Amino acid sequence: MEKFIIRGGAPLCGTVSVSGAKNAALPCLAACLLTDEPVTLCRIPPLSDIFAMCDILSGLGCRISRPFADEFCIDASHLTACAVPYELAGRLRGSFLVLGPLLARHKKVSIAMPGGCAIGARPIDLHLKGFIAMGATVQNTNGCIEASCRQLHGATIYLDFPSVGATENIMSAAVLAQGETIIENAAAEPEIVDLANFLCRMGARITGAGTDTITIRGVERLHGARHTIIPDRIEAGTWLAAAVATGGDVTVTNIIPDYVKPMTAKLSEMNIPLTIGEDFIRTKPVSSFKAVDVKTLPYPGFPTDMQSQLSALLCLSDGISMITETIFENRFMHAGELCRMGASIKIAGRNAVIEGSKSLSGAKVKASDLRAGAALVIAALAAKGDTEISDIYHIDRGYVALDAKLRTLGASIKREPE
Ligand code: UD1
């Protein structure tokens, strides 16, 4: 186990390049199971969650090579297993994304219930309802989902909630189903569009990705392809929050600014000046900024994955902010830790009221999940004195070399064994 030791107070300054999106890379890696031809995925972020997914693919018989740090070649020509045990599936939520592709190609799959950040109950009923509508038989036996089918067929599937994972899983299965599948009330996140683009490169026929209705016309087989993963919009937003919190001047590069709009729109509402280019956003030093109310929503609403980081920033605002978390029921774990650092946050159910103050102070805190960990890093960078953040393995699941990138921007951050 490792911890970060951060000495706060230095304004971040310089240019930082954003890595590929973990949440786009995971479903694309899982979708490699759909073809017996080799696939190359570029701009894969080398993160622990990605390596956990690779272990799952290897366990199923895929051969994986890595000519460059962020380029992965996956050969799923000889699948030797159709079961994912608890030891592998429990390592990340994204493990469940292999169910759809395996069911479509192999017709039979057994997978232990997924793990992932402890931010809520995170059921999988919407995924399963989709597979059942497409003709699969699904059973939950001893903590494992066992699904099988003769041949998946097209169906019209209405999702009660626009779940990102369910949309990805069902879309990935439907590409090899017989006939047409329509996903209604589908998630519209950029990661869904990226997956659809990748599947289409492999020969799938998909329209409507990025809207609430996705139509998939099944094909007989998919072929190999090469695809570059989109940049991580949550990493981009995290850098913006960190830059503003420290009064810094940071250019965040290699991004798609449109995908970061829910965050940049909030920053503008907070009177924070930004320069937005074609593939970069630059912050300017500000001495104060306004409090705002924020409600997390499915895309293009404000992302739940940015809520903790924006909350950390709002602890330094002028005024009172109200945060409403509508996606996950347990996503205020950072609040107690931020209060140790001098923040004033009151939680009532799905709402958090943040009273902004001019300063935070260093303290010993613990990262409870990935984005909560990022929020603590932002607070620590802005705080007076030293902050020790433990359990940083959560942060390493979602940010490539966060500490090294921070040092290039002038931050004082050390990684030490706990
Ligand atoms: C993905 C992201 C995660 C992000 C989330 C919402 C990955 C690997 N993770 O998670 O970082 O926070 O989208 O943007 O891409 N739900 C059900 N039944 C289901 C599935 C979901 O009720 O079968 C509920 C969940 O409990 C939650 C809501 O739907 O309340 C959204 O979950 P979902 O969009 O599925 O999130 P994930 O795909 O797990």
mmCIF file of N, CA and C in Angstrom, residues 97-188:
data_model
loop_
_atom_site.group_PDB
_atom_site.id
_atom_site.type_symbol
_atom_site.label_atom_id
_atom_site.label_comp_id
_atom_site.label_asym_id
_atom_site.label_seq_id
_atom_site.Cartn_x
_atom_site.Cartn_y
_atom_site.Cartn_z
ATOM 1 N N LEU A 97 -18.534 -6.238 -18.486
ATOM 2 C CA LEU A 97 -18.693 -5.885 -19.910
ATOM 3 C C LEU A 97 -18.265 -7.002 -20.853
ATOM 4 N N VAL A 98 -17.658 -8.076 -20.334
ATOM 5 C CA VAL A 98 -17.315 -9.194 -21.220
ATOM 6 C C VAL A 98 -18.522 -10.102 -21.439
ATOM 7 N N LEU A 99 -19.564 -9.931 -20.612
ATOM 8 C CA LEU A 99 -20.720 -10.832 -20.721
ATOM 9 C C LEU A 99 -21.363 -10.755 -22.113
ATOM 10 N N GLY A 100 -21.682 -9.553 -22.564
ATOM 11 C CA GLY A 100 -22.350 -9.379 -23.860
ATOM 12 C C GLY A 100 -21.545 -9.976 -25.011
ATOM 13 N N PRO A 101 -20.271 -9.560 -25.172
ATOM 14 C CA PRO A 101 -19.472 -10.113 -26.268
ATOM 15 C C PRO A 101 -19.318 -11.640 -26.191
ATOM 16 N N LEU A 102 -19.094 -12.171 -24.979
ATOM 17 C CA LEU A 102 -18.903 -13.627 -24.864
ATOM 18 C C LEU A 102 -20.181 -14.381 -25.205
ATOM 19 N N LEU A 103 -21.298 -13.849 -24.747
ATOM 20 C CA LEU A 103 -22.581 -14.490 -25.020
ATOM 21 C C LEU A 103 -22.838 -14.493 -26.533
ATOM 22 N N ALA A 104 -22.549 -13.368 -27.184
ATOM 23 C CA ALA A 104 -22.801 -13.262 -28.624
ATOM 24 C C ALA A 104 -21.908 -14.219 -29.413
ATOM 25 N N ARG A 105 -20.656 -14.360 -28.988
ATOM 26 C CA ARG A 105 -19.730 -15.177 -29.786
ATOM 27 C C ARG A 105 -19.727 -16.639 -29.358
ATOM 28 N N HIS A 106 -19.733 -16.862 -28.027
ATOM 29 C CA HIS A 106 -19.517 -18.198 -27.488
ATOM 30 C C HIS A 106 -20.824 -18.885 -27.109
ATOM 31 N N LYS A 107 -21.880 -18.102 -26.968
ATOM 32 C CA LYS A 107 -23.248 -18.566 -26.631
ATOM 33 C C LYS A 107 -23.402 -19.034 -25.179
ATOM 34 N N LYS A 108 -22.314 -19.043 -24.441
ATOM 35 C CA LYS A 108 -22.407 -19.533 -23.070
ATOM 36 C C LYS A 108 -21.355 -18.798 -22.246
ATOM 37 N N VAL A 109 -21.746 -18.340 -21.070
ATOM 38 C CA VAL A 109 -20.776 -17.621 -20.248
ATOM 39 C C VAL A 109 -21.165 -17.706 -18.771
ATOM 40 N N SER A 110 -20.131 -17.763 -17.944
ATOM 41 C CA SER A 110 -20.368 -17.720 -16.501
ATOM 42 C C SER A 110 -19.419 -16.654 -15.947
ATOM 43 N N ILE A 111 -19.986 -15.700 -15.213
ATOM 44 C CA ILE A 111 -19.132 -14.610 -14.709
ATOM 45 C C ILE A 111 -19.559 -14.248 -13.291
ATOM 46 N N ALA A 112 -18.568 -14.143 -12.418
ATOM 47 C CA ALA A 112 -18.860 -13.751 -11.029
ATOM 48 C C ALA A 112 -19.342 -12.305 -11.019
ATOM 49 N N MET A 113 -20.155 -11.980 -10.027
ATOM 50 C CA MET A 113 -20.691 -10.606 -9.932
ATOM 51 C C MET A 113 -19.514 -9.622 -9.874
ATOM 52 N N PRO A 114 -19.668 -8.441 -10.529
ATOM 53 C CA PRO A 114 -18.522 -7.523 -10.632
ATOM 54 C C PRO A 114 -18.176 -6.804 -9.330
ATOM 55 N N GLY A 115 -16.949 -6.241 -9.284
ATOM 56 C CA GLY A 115 -16.526 -5.411 -8.139
ATOM 57 C C GLY A 115 -16.587 -3.950 -8.526
ATOM 58 N N GLY A 116 -15.573 -3.159 -8.103
ATOM 59 C CA GLY A 116 -15.533 -1.745 -8.477
ATOM 60 C C GLY A 116 -15.677 -0.853 -7.266
ATOM 61 N N CYS A 117 -15.694 0.465 -7.514
ATOM 62 C CA CYS A 117 -15.763 1.442 -6.430
ATOM 63 C C CYS A 117 -17.039 1.261 -5.610
ATOM 64 N N ALA A 118 -16.917 1.406 -4.286
ATOM 65 C CA ALA A 118 -18.070 1.225 -3.389
ATOM 66 C C ALA A 118 -18.858 2.531 -3.299
ATOM 67 N N ILE A 119 -19.535 2.898 -4.405
ATOM 68 C CA ILE A 119 -20.240 4.181 -4.435
ATOM 69 C C ILE A 119 -21.741 3.992 -4.447
ATOM 70 N N GLY A 120 -22.196 2.753 -4.317
ATOM 71 C CA GLY A 120 -23.628 2.487 -4.313
ATOM 72 C C GLY A 120 -23.869 1.008 -4.555
ATOM 73 N N ALA A 121 -25.149 0.622 -4.628
ATOM 74 C CA ALA A 121 -25.489 -0.799 -4.764
ATOM 75 C C ALA A 121 -25.044 -1.340 -6.128
ATOM 76 N N ARG A 122 -25.145 -0.560 -7.158
ATOM 77 C CA ARG A 122 -24.711 -0.903 -8.512
ATOM 78 C C ARG A 122 -25.262 -2.245 -9.002
ATOM 79 N N PRO A 123 -26.601 -2.343 -9.138
ATOM 80 C CA PRO A 123 -27.173 -3.601 -9.634
ATOM 81 C C PRO A 123 -26.855 -3.823 -11.123
ATOM 82 N N ILE A 124 -27.182 -5.032 -11.620
ATOM 83 C CA ILE A 124 -26.895 -5.368 -13.025
ATOM 84 C C ILE A 124 -28.172 -5.810 -13.737
ATOM 85 N N ASP A 125 -29.323 -5.506 -13.110
ATOM 86 C CA ASP A 125 -30.600 -5.987 -13.653
ATOM 87 C C ASP A 125 -30.864 -5.502 -15.082
ATOM 88 N N LEU A 126 -30.463 -4.276 -15.401
ATOM 89 C CA LEU A 126 -30.753 -3.741 -16.740
ATOM 90 C C LEU A 126 -29.958 -4.486 -17.815
ATOM 91 N N HIS A 127 -28.728 -4.863 -17.478
ATOM 92 C CA HIS A 127 -27.920 -5.656 -18.420
ATOM 93 C C HIS A 127 -28.665 -6.974 -18.697
ATOM 94 N N LEU A 128 -29.072 -7.613 -17.595
ATOM 95 C CA LEU A 128 -29.650 -8.960 -17.729
ATOM 96 C C LEU A 128 -30.985 -8.923 -18.463
ATOM 97 N N LYS A 129 -31.808 -7.889 -18.165
ATOM 98 C CA LYS A 129 -33.099 -7.766 -18.865
ATOM 99 C C LYS A 129 -32.875 -7.683 -20.372
ATOM 100 N N GLY A 130 -31.831 -6.972 -20.762
ATOM 101 C CA GLY A 130 -31.511 -6.828 -22.188
ATOM 102 C C GLY A 130 -31.166 -8.176 -22.813
ATOM 103 N N PHE A 131 -30.313 -8.945 -22.131
ATOM 104 C CA PHE A 131 -29.902 -10.242 -22.700
ATOM 105 C C PHE A 131 -31.096 -11.201 -22.774
ATOM 106 N N ILE A 132 -31.955 -11.149 -21.748
ATOM 107 C CA ILE A 132 -33.141 -12.029 -21.745
ATOM 108 C C ILE A 132 -34.060 -11.659 -22.921
ATOM 109 N N ALA A 133 -34.234 -10.350 -23.144
ATOM 110 C CA ALA A 133 -35.084 -9.911 -24.271
ATOM 111 C C ALA A 133 -34.507 -10.390 -25.604
ATOM 112 N N MET A 134 -33.183 -10.609 -25.642
ATOM 113 C CA MET A 134 -32.551 -11.065 -26.899
ATOM 114 C C MET A 134 -32.495 -12.594 -26.982
ATOM 115 N N GLY A 135 -33.164 -13.267 -26.055
ATOM 116 C CA GLY A 135 -33.288 -14.726 -26.163
ATOM 117 C C GLY A 135 -32.360 -15.522 -25.270
ATOM 118 N N ALA A 136 -31.621 -14.877 -24.374
ATOM 119 C CA ALA A 136 -30.702 -15.617 -23.503
ATOM 120 C C ALA A 136 -31.432 -16.137 -22.265
ATOM 121 N N THR A 137 -30.920 -17.248 -21.744
ATOM 122 C CA THR A 137 -31.386 -17.746 -20.455
ATOM 123 C C THR A 137 -30.349 -17.293 -19.431
ATOM 124 N N VAL A 138 -30.811 -16.701 -18.340
ATOM 125 C CA VAL A 138 -29.870 -16.148 -17.358
ATOM 126 C C VAL A 138 -30.206 -16.672 -15.967
ATOM 127 N N GLN A 139 -29.183 -17.132 -15.264
ATOM 128 C CA GLN A 139 -29.381 -17.619 -13.888
ATOM 129 C C GLN A 139 -28.317 -17.023 -12.975
ATOM 130 N N ASN A 140 -28.698 -16.773 -11.735
ATOM 131 C CA ASN A 140 -27.730 -16.307 -10.749
ATOM 132 C C ASN A 140 -27.473 -17.463 -9.785
ATOM 133 N N THR A 141 -26.300 -18.097 -9.898
ATOM 134 C CA THR A 141 -25.994 -19.260 -9.064
ATOM 135 C C THR A 141 -24.719 -18.995 -8.274
ATOM 136 N N ASN A 142 -24.818 -19.053 -6.966
ATOM 137 C CA ASN A 142 -23.654 -18.896 -6.076
ATOM 138 C C ASN A 142 -22.793 -17.682 -6.418
ATOM 139 N N GLY A 143 -23.434 -16.558 -6.648
ATOM 140 C CA GLY A 143 -22.682 -15.322 -6.909
ATOM 141 C C GLY A 143 -22.160 -15.212 -8.321
ATOM 142 N N CYS A 144 -22.565 -16.166 -9.189
ATOM 143 C CA CYS A 144 -22.130 -16.108 -10.598
ATOM 144 C C CYS A 144 -23.352 -15.952 -11.495
ATOM 145 N N ILE A 145 -23.214 -15.125 -12.518
ATOM 146 C CA ILE A 145 -24.267 -15.032 -13.528
ATOM 147 C C ILE A 145 -23.922 -16.032 -14.622
ATOM 148 N N GLU A 146 -24.862 -16.952 -14.872
ATOM 149 C CA GLU A 146 -24.659 -17.921 -15.951
ATOM 150 C C GLU A 146 -25.660 -17.598 -17.040
ATOM 151 N N ALA A 147 -25.160 -17.347 -18.227
ATOM 152 C CA ALA A 147 -26.053 -16.977 -19.335
ATOM 153 C C ALA A 147 -25.730 -17.843 -20.540
ATOM 154 N N SER A 148 -26.784 -18.229 -21.260
ATOM 155 C CA SER A 148 -26.562 -19.024 -22.471
ATOM 156 C C SER A 148 -27.653 -18.731 -23.488
ATOM 157 N N CYS A 149 -27.387 -19.094 -24.726
ATOM 158 C CA CYS A 149 -28.390 -18.899 -25.780
ATOM 159 C C CYS A 149 -28.024 -19.805 -26.944
ATOM 160 N N ARG A 150 -29.030 -20.087 -27.804
ATOM 161 C CA ARG A 150 -28.699 -20.787 -29.067
ATOM 162 C C ARG A 150 -28.122 -19.766 -30.025
ATOM 163 N N GLN A 151 -28.849 -18.662 -30.162
ATOM 164 C CA GLN A 151 -28.422 -17.548 -31.021
ATOM 165 C C GLN A 151 -29.187 -16.329 -30.526
ATOM 166 N N LEU A 152 -28.487 -15.251 -30.237
ATOM 167 C CA LEU A 152 -29.199 -14.046 -29.800
ATOM 168 C C LEU A 152 -30.013 -13.487 -30.968
ATOM 169 N N HIS A 153 -31.198 -12.953 -30.649
ATOM 170 C CA HIS A 153 -31.973 -12.309 -31.712
ATOM 171 C C HIS A 153 -32.237 -10.850 -31.336
ATOM 172 N N GLY A 154 -32.561 -10.053 -32.333
ATOM 173 C CA GLY A 154 -32.813 -8.629 -32.113
ATOM 174 C C GLY A 154 -34.038 -8.428 -31.235
ATOM 175 N N ALA A 155 -34.086 -7.284 -30.571
ATOM 176 C CA ALA A 155 -35.234 -6.974 -29.698
ATOM 177 C C ALA A 155 -35.273 -5.466 -29.493
ATOM 178 N N THR A 156 -36.437 -4.978 -29.069
ATOM 179 C CA THR A 156 -36.516 -3.576 -28.667
ATOM 180 C C THR A 156 -36.409 -3.562 -27.148
ATOM 181 N N ILE A 157 -35.393 -2.863 -26.653
ATOM 182 C CA ILE A 157 -35.096 -2.899 -25.213
ATOM 183 C C ILE A 157 -35.177 -1.476 -24.674
ATOM 184 N N TYR A 158 -36.093 -1.267 -23.744
ATOM 185 C CA TYR A 158 -36.219 0.045 -23.105
ATOM 186 C C TYR A 158 -35.495 -0.022 -21.762
ATOM 187 N N LEU A 159 -34.505 0.819 -21.574
ATOM 188 C CA LEU A 159 -33.789 0.830 -20.289
ATOM 189 C C LEU A 159 -34.534 1.750 -19.317
ATOM 190 N N ASP A 160 -34.840 1.258 -18.127
ATOM 191 C CA ASP A 160 -35.531 2.088 -17.126
ATOM 192 C C ASP A 160 -34.716 3.317 -16.793
ATOM 193 N N PHE A 161 -33.383 3.154 -16.872
ATOM 194 C CA PHE A 161 -32.453 4.246 -16.591
ATOM 195 C C PHE A 161 -31.362 4.169 -17.672
ATOM 196 N N PRO A 162 -30.863 5.315 -18.173
ATOM 197 C CA PRO A 162 -29.838 5.241 -19.230
ATOM 198 C C PRO A 162 -28.483 4.796 -18.679
ATOM 199 N N SER A 163 -28.396 3.529 -18.322
ATOM 200 C CA SER A 163 -27.170 2.982 -17.737
ATOM 201 C C SER A 163 -26.070 2.881 -18.795
ATOM 202 N N VAL A 164 -24.903 3.388 -18.440
ATOM 203 C CA VAL A 164 -23.753 3.352 -19.359
ATOM 204 C C VAL A 164 -23.354 1.895 -19.623
ATOM 205 N N GLY A 165 -23.140 1.142 -18.541
ATOM 206 C CA GLY A 165 -22.675 -0.241 -18.690
ATOM 207 C C GLY A 165 -23.691 -1.108 -19.422
ATOM 208 N N ALA A 166 -24.984 -0.957 -19.093
ATOM 209 C CA ALA A 166 -26.004 -1.792 -19.743
ATOM 210 C C ALA A 166 -26.075 -1.464 -21.232
ATOM 211 N N THR A 167 -25.999 -0.178 -21.574
ATOM 212 C CA THR A 167 -26.029 0.214 -22.996
ATOM 213 C C THR A 167 -24.844 -0.427 -23.734
ATOM 214 N N GLU A 168 -23.653 -0.363 -23.113
ATOM 215 C CA GLU A 168 -22.456 -0.917 -23.769
ATOM 216 C C GLU A 168 -22.555 -2.439 -23.924
ATOM 217 N N ASN A 169 -22.996 -3.093 -22.858
ATOM 218 C CA ASN A 169 -23.060 -4.558 -22.867
ATOM 219 C C ASN A 169 -24.062 -5.063 -23.900
ATOM 220 N N ILE A 170 -25.254 -4.413 -23.919
ATOM 221 C CA ILE A 170 -26.314 -4.850 -24.841
ATOM 222 C C ILE A 170 -25.910 -4.537 -26.289
ATOM 223 N N MET A 171 -25.334 -3.354 -26.490
ATOM 224 C CA MET A 171 -24.903 -2.975 -27.848
ATOM 225 C C MET A 171 -23.845 -3.962 -28.358
ATOM 226 N N SER A 172 -22.907 -4.348 -27.479
ATOM 227 C CA SER A 172 -21.832 -5.256 -27.891
ATOM 228 C C SER A 172 -22.373 -6.647 -28.212
ATOM 229 N N ALA A 173 -23.433 -7.059 -27.522
ATOM 230 C CA ALA A 173 -24.019 -8.371 -27.814
ATOM 231 C C ALA A 173 -24.833 -8.301 -29.101
ATOM 232 N N ALA A 174 -25.536 -7.186 -29.288
ATOM 233 C CA ALA A 174 -26.481 -7.078 -30.407
ATOM 234 C C ALA A 174 -25.797 -7.058 -31.771
ATOM 235 N N VAL A 175 -24.509 -6.711 -31.812
ATOM 236 C CA VAL A 175 -23.842 -6.604 -33.116
ATOM 237 C C VAL A 175 -23.786 -7.958 -33.835
ATOM 238 N N LEU A 176 -23.814 -9.068 -33.067
ATOM 239 C CA LEU A 176 -23.782 -10.397 -33.699
ATOM 240 C C LEU A 176 -25.134 -11.108 -33.574
ATOM 241 N N ALA A 177 -26.171 -10.391 -33.124
ATOM 242 C CA ALA A 177 -27.499 -11.033 -32.986
ATOM 243 C C ALA A 177 -28.174 -11.091 -34.355
ATOM 244 N N GLN A 178 -29.178 -11.970 -34.446
ATOM 245 C CA GLN A 178 -29.921 -12.053 -35.703
ATOM 246 C C GLN A 178 -30.989 -10.968 -35.718
ATOM 247 N N GLY A 179 -30.928 -10.074 -36.693
ATOM 248 C CA GLY A 179 -31.965 -9.046 -36.798
ATOM 249 C C GLY A 179 -31.580 -7.756 -36.108
ATOM 250 N N GLU A 180 -32.612 -6.926 -35.889
ATOM 251 C CA GLU A 180 -32.386 -5.545 -35.438
ATOM 252 C C GLU A 180 -32.674 -5.392 -33.943
ATOM 253 N N THR A 181 -31.774 -4.728 -33.252
ATOM 254 C CA THR A 181 -31.991 -4.409 -31.841
ATOM 255 C C THR A 181 -32.093 -2.895 -31.709
ATOM 256 N N ILE A 182 -33.079 -2.460 -30.938
ATOM 257 C CA ILE A 182 -33.203 -1.020 -30.678
ATOM 258 C C ILE A 182 -33.098 -0.832 -29.166
ATOM 259 N N ILE A 183 -32.140 -0.016 -28.742
ATOM 260 C CA ILE A 183 -32.025 0.310 -27.311
ATOM 261 C C ILE A 183 -32.646 1.685 -27.118
ATOM 262 N N GLU A 184 -33.740 1.724 -26.359
ATOM 263 C CA GLU A 184 -34.422 2.991 -26.079
ATOM 264 C C GLU A 184 -34.031 3.473 -24.686
ATOM 265 N N ASN A 185 -34.043 4.792 -24.509
ATOM 266 C CA ASN A 185 -33.535 5.409 -23.276
ATOM 267 C C ASN A 185 -32.090 4.958 -23.011
ATOM 268 N N ALA A 186 -31.328 4.878 -24.106
ATOM 269 C CA ALA A 186 -29.919 4.466 -24.015
ATOM 270 C C ALA A 186 -29.088 5.591 -23.406
ATOM 271 N N ALA A 187 -27.945 5.218 -22.812
ATOM 272 C CA ALA A 187 -26.990 6.233 -22.353
ATOM 273 C C ALA A 187 -26.354 6.883 -23.578
ATOM 274 N N ALA A 188 -25.981 8.167 -23.434
ATOM 275 C CA ALA A 188 -25.445 8.921 -24.585
ATOM 276 C C ALA A 188 -24.024 9.406 -24.312
#
